[in-house]
Amino acid sequence: MGPTMRLTEVLSVSDISPHMRRIILTGDSLSDFPENKESAHVKVIFPNPNSDNKEPKLGMYLGFKKWMRSYTIRAFDKQNLALTIDFAVNDHQGLAANWALGAKAGDYLGIAGPGDTKHPDLFADNHLFLGDITALPAIAATLERLPKNAVGHAYIQVPDKQDIQCFTAPQGVEIHWLVTPNKLTDNFLKGLEAYGSELSDTAIFIAVEASVVKQLKSHLNTNCRYDKSKLYASAYWNQKR
């Protein structure tokens, strides 16, 4: 049995920064959408841009994954059936980014899921986040879920100073904005190195390009003591060679 698939409609579109577009979805299909899933992912199902049918085709059929991409639940308002998803835009092209740039109220989008939340331990003694702009919605949503007394550091790459966002985070979590168009910046590794070798009490969240994930995990395995059950490391995208 596959994931629950829902047809939703775009309620509103807003640009929250030069490289981040917020799209709020609604629809009666969200009436049984689970709460408290902020920072978890859904599979977003896009309509075929070359088809006259503006609704995405839902269901599992040959080639259906071609139209699906993973995105983060930024917020969900159960009372108003409003699901918020932030899309990184304006620095790449692709099915999702192109759709988001042209999205308007009344457009349709499919949603499958949600999955589980990803941060391995909200109540860990320390927290470390390493992510580029594609992971910003997941990191921001997770920081908002942490206990008020949480401590740690978050290293977040954004292409421009105007992409720096304001969101609620515990006072004890220091946010380092890495302002550079280079998503492969070595500042992620520098941030990890700055933590030292003792990370056994740290919940680690890594969400960057595939080669950077490999680099950071190699450093952890070679130089650090850490609890593998407290590590989440995922390639949010893969640079084409």
CSV table of C-alpha atoms in Angstrom, one decimal:
chain,number,residue,atom,x,y,z
A,1,MET,CA,0.0,0.0,0.0
A,2,GLY,CA,1.5,3.3,-1.1
A,3,PRO,CA,1.4,6.7,0.7
A,4,THR,CA,-1.8,8.7,1.0
A,5,MET,CA,-2.0,11.1,-2.0
A,6,ARG,CA,-4.0,14.3,-1.8
A,7,LEU,CA,-5.0,16.9,-4.4
A,8,THR,CA,-4.4,20.4,-3.1
A,9,GLU,CA,-5.0,23.9,-4.5
A,10,VAL,CA,-2.6,26.9,-4.2
A,11,LEU,CA,-4.1,29.4,-1.7
A,12,SER,CA,-1.3,32.0,-1.9
A,13,VAL,CA,2.2,32.6,-3.3
A,14,SER,CA,4.7,35.0,-1.7
A,15,ASP,CA,8.4,35.7,-2.1
A,16,ILE,CA,10.0,35.6,1.4
A,17,SER,CA,13.5,36.3,-0.1
A,18,PRO,CA,15.2,36.5,-3.5
A,19,HIS,CA,15.7,32.7,-3.5
A,20,MET,CA,12.8,31.4,-1.5
A,21,ARG,CA,9.2,31.3,-2.5
A,22,ARG,CA,6.5,30.4,0.0
A,23,ILE,CA,3.4,28.5,-1.3
A,24,ILE,CA,0.5,27.8,0.9
A,25,LEU,CA,-1.8,24.9,-0.2
A,26,THR,CA,-5.3,24.1,0.9
A,27,GLY,CA,-8.1,21.7,0.2
A,28,ASP,CA,-10.6,19.4,1.9
A,29,SER,CA,-8.1,16.5,1.2
A,30,LEU,CA,-6.0,18.0,4.1
A,31,SER,CA,-8.7,17.4,6.7
A,32,ASP,CA,-6.9,14.2,7.8
A,33,PHE,CA,-3.4,15.5,7.3
A,34,PRO,CA,-1.5,14.8,10.6
A,35,GLU,CA,-0.3,17.6,12.8
A,36,ASN,CA,3.1,18.2,14.4
A,37,LYS,CA,4.9,17.1,11.2
A,38,GLU,CA,6.8,20.4,10.6
A,39,SER,CA,10.3,19.6,9.3
A,40,ALA,CA,9.2,16.2,7.9
A,41,HIS,CA,9.0,15.8,4.2
A,42,VAL,CA,6.2,15.2,1.7
A,43,LYS,CA,6.4,14.0,-1.8
A,44,VAL,CA,5.1,16.9,-4.0
A,45,ILE,CA,3.5,15.7,-7.2
A,46,PHE,CA,3.6,18.2,-10.1
A,47,PRO,CA,1.4,18.4,-13.2
A,48,ASN,CA,3.0,17.7,-16.5
A,49,PRO,CA,4.1,21.1,-17.8
A,50,ASN,CA,3.6,20.0,-21.4
A,51,SER,CA,0.0,18.8,-20.8
A,52,ASP,CA,-3.3,20.8,-21.1
A,53,ASN,CA,-4.4,19.1,-17.9
A,54,LYS,CA,-3.3,21.4,-15.1
A,55,GLU,CA,-4.0,18.8,-12.4
A,56,PRO,CA,-1.2,16.3,-11.5
A,57,LYS,CA,-1.9,12.7,-12.1
A,58,LEU,CA,-2.1,10.9,-8.7
A,59,GLY,CA,-1.5,7.3,-8.1
A,60,MET,CA,1.2,4.8,-8.7
A,61,TYR,CA,1.7,4.0,-12.3
A,62,LEU,CA,4.6,3.4,-14.7
A,63,GLY,CA,6.9,6.4,-14.5
A,64,PHE,CA,4.9,8.2,-11.7
A,65,LYS,CA,8.1,9.1,-9.8
A,66,LYS,CA,9.2,11.3,-12.6
A,67,TRP,CA,6.7,13.9,-11.4
A,68,MET,CA,7.6,13.7,-7.7
A,69,ARG,CA,10.1,15.6,-5.5
A,70,SER,CA,10.7,15.7,-1.8
A,71,TYR,CA,9.9,18.9,0.1
A,72,THR,CA,9.7,20.0,3.7
A,73,ILE,CA,6.6,20.8,5.6
A,74,ARG,CA,7.3,24.3,6.9
A,75,ALA,CA,4.0,24.7,8.7
A,76,PHE,CA,0.5,23.2,8.8
A,77,ASP,CA,-2.6,25.0,10.1
A,78,LYS,CA,-5.1,22.3,10.8
A,79,GLN,CA,-8.0,24.6,11.5
A,80,ASN,CA,-7.7,26.4,8.2
A,81,LEU,CA,-6.4,23.4,6.2
A,82,ALA,CA,-3.3,25.4,5.1
A,83,LEU,CA,-0.1,23.6,4.3
A,84,THR,CA,3.0,25.7,3.9
A,85,ILE,CA,5.9,24.7,1.6
A,86,ASP,CA,9.0,26.8,0.9
A,87,PHE,CA,10.7,26.4,-2.5
A,88,ALA,CA,14.3,27.4,-3.3
A,89,VAL,CA,14.1,29.3,-6.6
A,90,ASN,CA,16.0,31.6,-8.9
A,91,ASP,CA,19.4,29.8,-8.8
A,92,HIS,CA,18.5,26.6,-10.8
A,93,GLN,CA,16.0,25.2,-13.1
A,94,GLY,CA,14.0,22.0,-12.9
A,95,LEU,CA,10.5,20.6,-12.6
A,96,ALA,CA,9.9,21.9,-9.0
A,97,ALA,CA,11.6,25.3,-9.3
A,98,ASN,CA,10.0,26.1,-12.6
A,99,TRP,CA,6.5,25.2,-11.3
A,100,ALA,CA,7.0,27.3,-8.2
A,101,LEU,CA,8.1,30.3,-10.2
A,102,GLY,CA,5.0,30.2,-12.3
A,103,ALA,CA,2.6,29.2,-9.5
A,104,LYS,CA,-0.5,31.2,-8.8
A,105,ALA,CA,-3.6,30.9,-6.6
A,106,GLY,CA,-5.9,28.2,-7.9
A,107,ASP,CA,-3.2,26.0,-9.4
A,108,TYR,CA,-3.2,22.4,-8.4
A,109,LEU,CA,-0.5,20.3,-6.7
A,110,GLY,CA,-0.4,16.7,-5.4
A,111,ILE,CA,0.9,15.8,-1.9
A,112,ALA,CA,1.9,12.3,-0.8
A,113,GLY,CA,2.9,11.5,2.8
A,114,PRO,CA,4.0,12.9,5.1
A,115,GLY,CA,7.1,11.0,6.2
A,116,ASP,CA,8.7,11.1,9.6
A,117,THR,CA,10.5,14.2,11.1
A,118,LYS,CA,14.3,13.9,10.5
A,119,HIS,CA,16.2,15.5,13.4
A,120,PRO,CA,17.4,12.5,15.4
A,121,ASP,CA,17.0,13.8,18.9
A,122,LEU,CA,15.1,17.0,19.8
A,123,PHE,CA,16.2,16.7,23.5
A,124,ALA,CA,19.9,16.0,22.9
A,125,ASP,CA,22.5,17.9,25.0
A,126,ASN,CA,23.8,19.7,21.9
A,127,HIS,CA,22.7,20.2,18.4
A,128,LEU,CA,24.6,20.8,15.1
A,129,PHE,CA,22.9,21.7,11.8
A,130,LEU,CA,24.7,21.9,8.5
A,131,GLY,CA,22.6,22.8,5.4
A,132,ASP,CA,22.4,24.8,2.3
A,133,ILE,CA,19.4,26.9,1.2
A,134,THR,CA,17.5,23.8,0.1
A,135,ALA,CA,17.6,22.6,3.7
A,136,LEU,CA,16.7,26.0,5.2
A,137,PRO,CA,13.0,25.2,5.6
A,138,ALA,CA,13.8,21.9,7.4
A,139,ILE,CA,16.4,23.5,9.7
A,140,ALA,CA,14.1,26.5,10.5
A,141,ALA,CA,11.1,24.2,11.3
A,142,THR,CA,13.3,22.0,13.5
A,143,LEU,CA,14.8,24.9,15.4
A,144,GLU,CA,11.2,26.0,16.2
A,145,ARG,CA,10.5,22.6,17.6
A,146,LEU,CA,13.5,22.4,19.9
A,147,PRO,CA,13.2,23.0,23.7
A,148,LYS,CA,13.8,26.6,24.8
A,149,ASN,CA,16.9,25.5,26.7
A,150,ALA,CA,18.5,23.8,23.7
A,151,VAL,CA,22.1,24.7,22.7
A,152,GLY,CA,24.1,24.2,19.6
A,153,HIS,CA,25.0,25.7,16.3
A,154,ALA,CA,23.5,25.9,12.8
A,155,TYR,CA,25.5,26.6,9.7
A,156,ILE,CA,23.1,27.6,6.8
A,157,GLN,CA,24.3,28.6,3.3
A,158,VAL,CA,22.3,31.2,1.5
A,159,PRO,CA,23.2,32.9,-1.9
A,160,ASP,CA,22.5,36.5,-0.7
A,161,LYS,CA,22.2,38.5,2.5
A,162,GLN,CA,18.6,39.1,1.6
A,163,ASP,CA,18.0,35.4,1.9
A,164,ILE,CA,18.7,35.5,5.7
A,165,GLN,CA,15.4,34.6,7.4
A,166,CYS,CA,14.0,35.5,10.8
A,167,PHE,CA,12.5,32.6,12.7
A,168,THR,CA,12.1,31.4,16.2
A,169,ALA,CA,15.1,29.5,17.6
A,170,PRO,CA,16.3,28.8,21.2
A,171,GLN,CA,18.7,31.5,22.5
A,172,GLY,CA,21.4,28.9,23.0
A,173,VAL,CA,21.5,27.9,19.4
A,174,GLU,CA,23.9,30.1,17.4
A,175,ILE,CA,23.0,30.5,13.8
A,176,HIS,CA,25.9,31.1,11.3
A,177,TRP,CA,24.7,32.4,8.0
A,178,LEU,CA,27.1,31.4,5.2
A,179,VAL,CA,26.4,34.0,2.5
A,180,THR,CA,27.7,32.6,-0.7
A,181,PRO,CA,26.3,31.4,-4.0
A,182,ASN,CA,28.5,28.3,-3.7
A,183,LYS,CA,26.4,25.6,-2.1
A,184,LEU,CA,29.6,23.4,-2.1
A,185,THR,CA,31.4,25.9,0.2
A,186,ASP,CA,34.1,24.4,2.5
A,187,ASN,CA,32.6,26.5,5.4
A,188,PHE,CA,30.4,23.5,6.3
A,189,LEU,CA,33.6,21.5,7.0
A,190,LYS,CA,35.1,24.4,8.9
A,191,GLY,CA,32.0,24.6,11.0
A,192,LEU,CA,32.2,20.9,11.8
A,193,GLU,CA,35.9,21.0,12.5
A,194,ALA,CA,35.3,23.9,14.9
A,195,TYR,CA,33.2,21.5,17.1
A,196,GLY,CA,36.2,19.4,17.9
A,197,SER,CA,36.3,15.6,18.1
A,198,GLU,CA,33.8,14.9,21.0
A,199,LEU,CA,30.3,14.8,19.5
A,200,SER,CA,28.8,11.9,21.3
A,201,ASP,CA,26.2,14.0,23.0
A,202,THR,CA,25.3,16.0,19.8
A,203,ALA,CA,22.4,15.5,17.5
A,204,ILE,CA,23.7,16.2,14.0
A,205,PHE,CA,21.6,17.2,11.0
A,206,ILE,CA,23.3,17.3,7.6
A,207,ALA,CA,21.4,18.2,4.5
A,208,VAL,CA,23.5,19.4,1.6
A,209,GLU,CA,24.7,18.3,-1.9
A,210,ALA,CA,25.8,14.6,-2.2
A,211,SER,CA,29.5,15.2,-2.4
A,212,VAL,CA,29.4,17.5,0.6
A,213,VAL,CA,27.5,14.9,2.7
A,214,LYS,CA,30.3,12.4,1.8
A,215,GLN,CA,33.0,14.9,2.8
A,216,LEU,CA,31.3,15.7,6.2
A,217,LYS,CA,30.6,12.0,7.0
A,218,SER,CA,34.2,11.2,6.2
A,219,HIS,CA,35.4,13.8,8.7
A,220,LEU,CA,33.0,12.5,11.3
A,221,ASN,CA,34.2,8.9,10.8
A,222,THR,CA,37.9,9.8,10.8
A,223,ASN,CA,38.1,12.4,13.4
A,224,CYS,CA,35.1,12.4,15.7
A,225,ARG,CA,33.4,10.4,18.4
A,226,TYR,CA,29.7,10.6,17.7
A,227,ASP,CA,26.6,8.5,18.2
A,228,LYS,CA,25.3,7.2,14.9
A,229,SER,CA,21.8,7.1,16.2
A,230,LYS,CA,22.0,10.8,16.6
A,231,LEU,CA,23.1,11.5,13.0
A,232,TYR,CA,20.8,12.4,10.1
A,233,ALA,CA,22.7,12.9,6.9
A,234,SER,CA,20.9,13.3,3.5
A,235,ALA,CA,21.9,14.4,0.1
A,236,TYR,CA,19.1,16.9,-0.7
A,237,TRP,CA,20.4,17.2,-4.3
A,238,ASN,CA,23.2,16.0,-6.6
A,239,GLN,CA,25.3,18.2,-8.7
A,240,LYS,CA,25.4,16.9,-12.3
A,241,ARG,CA,28.9,16.1,-13.4
